[in-house]
């Protein structure tokens, strides 16, 4: 299969969580896969979609509902994790596309849950960490959160923070900004002689 660079699929996961450690016998599991495909030649965010996933080894705590707004009833109506991964592969061609998330949490969570449940990892090897890219692009001494990055870019935080589809949408906005910046500098790469004496 060819490697597709037409879009970057931005993913943001929500998972079962507690104020401290999980209760005895439970583990943190993916309950929402939020996604937003960013079309590269237009910079358009094509869609904002939430795939709710039914947990099998944990329940929604009051803390988790407070953070994400998701209730037990919401995730009970969700789809199995394996089905969500199939949607990613079939509808979003995730094995052939670059995908992105804010930080490395989403990638490691996906890998761990796939390993634990025997579900095939739906992505290819190309993942972009927007949190790291943002800090590097701004010369920050450390990485910052999504809300802080939006504020620095003077972009609005749209929707509900800590809902997967809204977070994915906002992260795609940050990524779009970063890519536009990179492209603005691209012509310099092709004309090194013109740059002599200009670059420090
Ligand atoms: P986020 O993408 O920032 O909404 O966070 C993704 C997931 O990380 C959440 O669904 C929680 O499982 C976990 N998480 C985020 N913030 C916290 C927190 N303050 N305490 C415990 N878990 C958290
Ligand atoms: Mg989130």
Short mmCIF file of C-alpha atoms and ligand atoms in Angstrom, two decimals:
data_model
loop_
_atom_site.label_atom_id
_atom_site.label_comp_id
_atom_site.label_asym_id
_atom_site.label_seq_id
_atom_site.Cartn_x
_atom_site.Cartn_y
_atom_site.Cartn_z
CA UNK A 1 0.00 0.00 0.00
CA UNK A 2 1.23 3.51 -0.79
CA UNK A 3 2.05 5.95 1.95
CA UNK A 4 -0.56 8.69 1.90
CA UNK A 5 0.41 12.26 2.70
CA UNK A 6 -2.91 13.88 1.75
CA UNK A 7 -4.12 14.08 5.35
CA UNK A 8 -2.87 13.73 8.87
CA UNK A 9 -5.30 12.00 11.21
CA UNK A 10 -5.32 13.70 14.60
CA UNK A 11 -6.42 11.40 17.43
CA UNK A 12 -7.23 12.17 21.04
CA UNK A 13 -8.13 9.40 23.49
CA UNK A 14 -10.13 9.52 26.66
CA UNK A 15 -9.77 6.67 29.13
CA UNK A 16 -11.28 5.48 32.38
CA UNK A 17 -9.56 7.27 35.24
CA UNK A 18 -9.65 7.82 38.97
CA UNK A 19 -8.34 10.44 41.34
CA UNK A 20 -5.47 8.08 42.25
CA UNK A 21 -4.71 4.51 41.24
CA UNK A 22 -7.37 2.27 39.62
CA UNK A 23 -9.46 0.27 42.09
CA UNK A 24 -8.37 -3.33 42.70
CA UNK A 25 -9.03 -5.44 39.59
CA UNK A 26 -9.58 -2.52 37.21
CA UNK A 27 -7.25 -0.92 34.67
CA UNK A 28 -7.47 2.27 32.65
CA UNK A 29 -9.08 1.60 29.26
CA UNK A 30 -9.88 3.65 26.18
CA UNK A 31 -13.48 4.94 26.28
CA UNK A 32 -13.37 7.50 23.49
CA UNK A 33 -11.37 7.81 20.30
CA UNK A 34 -11.76 11.37 19.09
CA UNK A 35 -10.55 12.05 15.57
CA UNK A 36 -10.09 14.91 13.15
CA UNK A 37 -8.52 14.49 9.69
CA UNK A 38 -6.45 17.52 8.67
CA UNK A 39 -6.36 17.99 4.89
CA UNK A 40 -2.87 19.18 4.06
CA UNK A 41 -3.29 21.07 0.80
CA UNK A 42 -6.12 23.23 2.17
CA UNK A 43 -5.42 23.21 5.91
CA UNK A 44 -9.07 22.26 6.43
CA UNK A 45 -10.24 20.13 9.32
CA UNK A 46 -12.52 17.71 7.48
CA UNK A 47 -14.50 16.17 10.31
CA UNK A 48 -14.83 15.90 14.06
CA UNK A 49 -15.85 12.42 15.16
CA UNK A 50 -16.21 10.63 18.45
CA UNK A 51 -16.03 6.84 18.61
CA UNK A 52 -17.27 5.78 22.03
CA UNK A 53 -15.71 2.51 23.17
CA UNK A 54 -17.23 0.13 25.71
CA UNK A 55 -14.75 -0.69 28.50
CA UNK A 56 -14.48 -4.34 29.59
CA UNK A 57 -12.20 -4.15 32.62
CA UNK A 58 -13.26 -0.91 34.30
CA UNK A 59 -16.19 1.39 35.00
CA UNK A 60 -16.65 5.15 34.85
CA UNK A 61 -15.85 6.83 38.16
CA UNK A 62 -17.49 10.09 39.26
CA UNK A 63 -14.01 11.64 38.81
CA UNK A 64 -13.89 10.42 35.20
CA UNK A 65 -17.34 11.87 34.47
CA UNK A 66 -16.30 15.15 36.04
CA UNK A 67 -13.20 15.28 33.82
CA UNK A 68 -14.64 14.04 30.52
CA UNK A 69 -18.44 14.48 30.96
CA UNK A 70 -18.77 10.83 29.85
CA UNK A 71 -21.10 8.62 31.89
CA UNK A 72 -21.38 4.85 32.27
CA UNK A 73 -24.53 4.96 30.11
CA UNK A 74 -22.62 6.78 27.35
CA UNK A 75 -19.86 4.19 27.16
CA UNK A 76 -22.25 1.25 27.60
CA UNK A 77 -23.73 2.39 24.27
CA UNK A 78 -20.24 2.41 22.74
CA UNK A 79 -18.68 -0.12 20.37
CA UNK A 80 -16.07 -2.79 21.18
CA UNK A 81 -12.44 -1.65 20.93
CA UNK A 82 -11.73 -4.08 18.09
CA UNK A 83 -14.56 -2.55 16.02
CA UNK A 84 -13.25 0.97 16.63
CA UNK A 85 -9.80 -0.12 15.40
CA UNK A 86 -11.40 -1.60 12.30
CA UNK A 87 -13.15 1.72 11.56
CA UNK A 88 -9.79 3.50 11.83
CA UNK A 89 -8.14 1.05 9.44
CA UNK A 90 -10.94 0.84 6.89
CA UNK A 91 -12.41 4.36 6.87
CA UNK A 92 -9.32 6.40 7.69
CA UNK A 93 -6.60 4.15 6.17
CA UNK A 94 -4.59 4.52 9.35
CA UNK A 95 -1.95 1.97 8.35
CA UNK A 96 -0.90 4.19 5.45
CA UNK A 97 -1.33 7.67 6.89
CA UNK A 98 0.59 9.80 9.32
CA UNK A 99 -1.30 10.23 12.55
CA UNK A 100 -0.77 12.75 15.31
CA UNK A 101 -1.62 13.33 18.94
CA UNK A 102 -0.77 15.84 21.64
CA UNK A 103 1.95 14.04 23.61
CA UNK A 104 2.86 10.37 23.55
CA UNK A 105 0.07 9.19 25.87
CA UNK A 106 -2.35 8.31 23.08
CA UNK A 107 0.22 6.23 21.15
CA UNK A 108 1.42 4.26 24.17
CA UNK A 109 -2.15 3.76 25.44
CA UNK A 110 -3.17 2.37 22.03
CA UNK A 111 -0.15 0.07 21.91
CA UNK A 112 -0.73 -1.23 25.43
CA UNK A 113 -4.44 -1.84 24.95
CA UNK A 114 -3.83 -3.66 21.65
CA UNK A 115 -1.20 -5.84 23.31
CA UNK A 116 -3.44 -6.62 26.29
CA UNK A 117 -6.53 -7.43 24.23
CA UNK A 118 -4.88 -9.09 21.21
CA UNK A 119 -6.37 -6.51 18.85
CA UNK A 120 -4.21 -5.58 15.83
CA UNK A 121 -2.57 -2.16 16.25
CA UNK A 122 -4.42 -0.06 13.64
CA UNK A 123 -1.65 2.43 12.82
CA UNK A 124 1.47 2.42 10.72
CA UNK A 125 4.84 3.55 12.08
CA UNK A 126 4.48 7.28 11.42
CA UNK A 127 3.25 9.24 14.43
CA UNK A 128 3.70 12.97 15.09
CA UNK A 129 3.83 14.32 18.62
CA UNK A 130 2.26 17.80 18.30
CA UNK A 131 3.12 18.69 21.91
CA UNK A 132 6.85 18.27 21.25
CA UNK A 133 6.66 19.93 17.83
CA UNK A 134 4.88 22.95 19.31
CA UNK A 135 7.49 23.43 22.05
CA UNK A 136 10.34 23.08 19.52
CA UNK A 137 8.72 25.50 17.06
CA UNK A 138 8.43 28.16 19.77
CA UNK A 139 11.77 27.49 21.44
CA UNK A 140 10.06 26.75 24.75
CA UNK A 141 12.18 25.35 27.59
CA UNK A 142 9.58 22.62 28.22
CA UNK A 143 6.45 21.17 26.67
CA UNK A 144 3.11 22.78 27.58
CA UNK A 145 -0.52 21.63 27.56
CA UNK A 146 -3.02 21.94 24.74
CA UNK A 147 -4.92 24.84 26.30
CA UNK A 148 -1.67 26.78 26.76
CA UNK A 149 -0.60 26.13 23.17
CA UNK A 150 -3.95 27.37 21.85
CA UNK A 151 -3.62 30.49 23.99
CA UNK A 152 -0.13 31.21 22.65
CA UNK A 153 -1.47 30.90 19.09
CA UNK A 154 -4.51 33.02 19.96
CA UNK A 155 -6.74 30.18 18.79
CA UNK A 156 -10.04 29.48 20.58
CA UNK A 157 -10.50 26.30 22.62
CA UNK A 158 -13.58 25.03 20.81
CA UNK A 159 -16.03 22.56 22.35
CA UNK A 160 -15.47 20.70 25.61
CA UNK A 161 -11.90 20.15 26.80
CA UNK A 162 -11.26 16.46 27.66
CA UNK A 163 -13.77 15.20 25.10
CA UNK A 164 -11.86 13.28 22.46
CA UNK A 165 -13.44 14.76 19.33
CA UNK A 166 -13.18 18.34 20.58
CA UNK A 167 -9.58 17.87 21.74
CA UNK A 168 -8.70 16.28 18.36
CA UNK A 169 -10.26 19.24 16.54
CA UNK A 170 -8.31 21.77 18.60
CA UNK A 171 -5.04 19.82 18.27
CA UNK A 172 -5.56 19.71 14.49
CA UNK A 173 -5.82 23.52 14.61
CA UNK A 174 -2.43 23.71 16.36
CA UNK A 175 -0.89 21.22 13.92
CA UNK A 176 -2.24 23.18 10.96
CA UNK A 177 -0.55 26.28 12.31
CA UNK A 178 2.77 24.44 12.69
CA UNK A 179 2.64 22.99 9.18
CA UNK A 180 1.77 26.36 7.66
CA UNK A 181 4.85 27.78 9.41
CA UNK A 182 7.06 24.99 8.09
CA UNK A 183 5.79 25.47 4.55
CA UNK A 184 6.43 29.18 4.74
CA UNK A 185 10.11 28.41 5.19
CA UNK A 186 10.31 25.63 2.61
CA UNK A 187 11.45 27.71 -0.42
CA UNK A 188 14.68 28.56 1.41
CA UNK A 189 15.64 24.90 1.41
CA UNK A 190 15.70 24.79 -2.38
CA UNK A 191 17.83 27.90 -2.89
CA UNK A 192 20.81 27.64 -0.56
CA UNK A 193 22.93 30.15 -2.54
CA UNK A 194 20.31 32.86 -2.12
CA UNK A 195 20.60 32.38 1.63
CA UNK A 196 24.36 32.85 1.89
CA UNK A 197 25.12 35.66 4.26
CA UNK A 198 21.51 35.87 5.44
CA UNK A 199 21.46 33.02 7.93
CA UNK A 200 23.09 33.20 11.31
P1 LIG B 1 -7.01 14.45 27.80
O1 LIG B 1 -6.73 14.08 26.39
O2 LIG B 1 -6.16 15.53 28.35
O3 LIG B 1 -8.46 14.77 27.90
O4 LIG B 1 -6.71 13.19 28.71
C1 LIG B 1 -6.80 11.87 28.27
C2 LIG B 1 -7.06 10.95 29.42
O5 LIG B 1 -6.01 11.09 30.38
C3 LIG B 1 -8.34 11.20 30.20
O6 LIG B 1 -9.47 10.60 29.62
C4 LIG B 1 -7.99 10.54 31.53
O7 LIG B 1 -8.09 9.15 31.48
C5 LIG B 1 -6.53 10.90 31.69
N1 LIG B 1 -6.40 12.15 32.45
C6 LIG B 1 -6.29 13.41 31.97
N2 LIG B 1 -6.21 14.32 32.95
C7 LIG B 1 -6.26 13.62 34.09
C8 LIG B 1 -6.21 13.96 35.49
N3 LIG B 1 -6.09 15.21 35.89
N4 LIG B 1 -6.33 12.96 36.40
C9 LIG B 1 -6.44 11.67 36.02
N5 LIG B 1 -6.47 11.27 34.74
C10 LIG B 1 -6.39 12.23 33.79
MG1 LIG B 2 -8.62 14.53 25.47
#
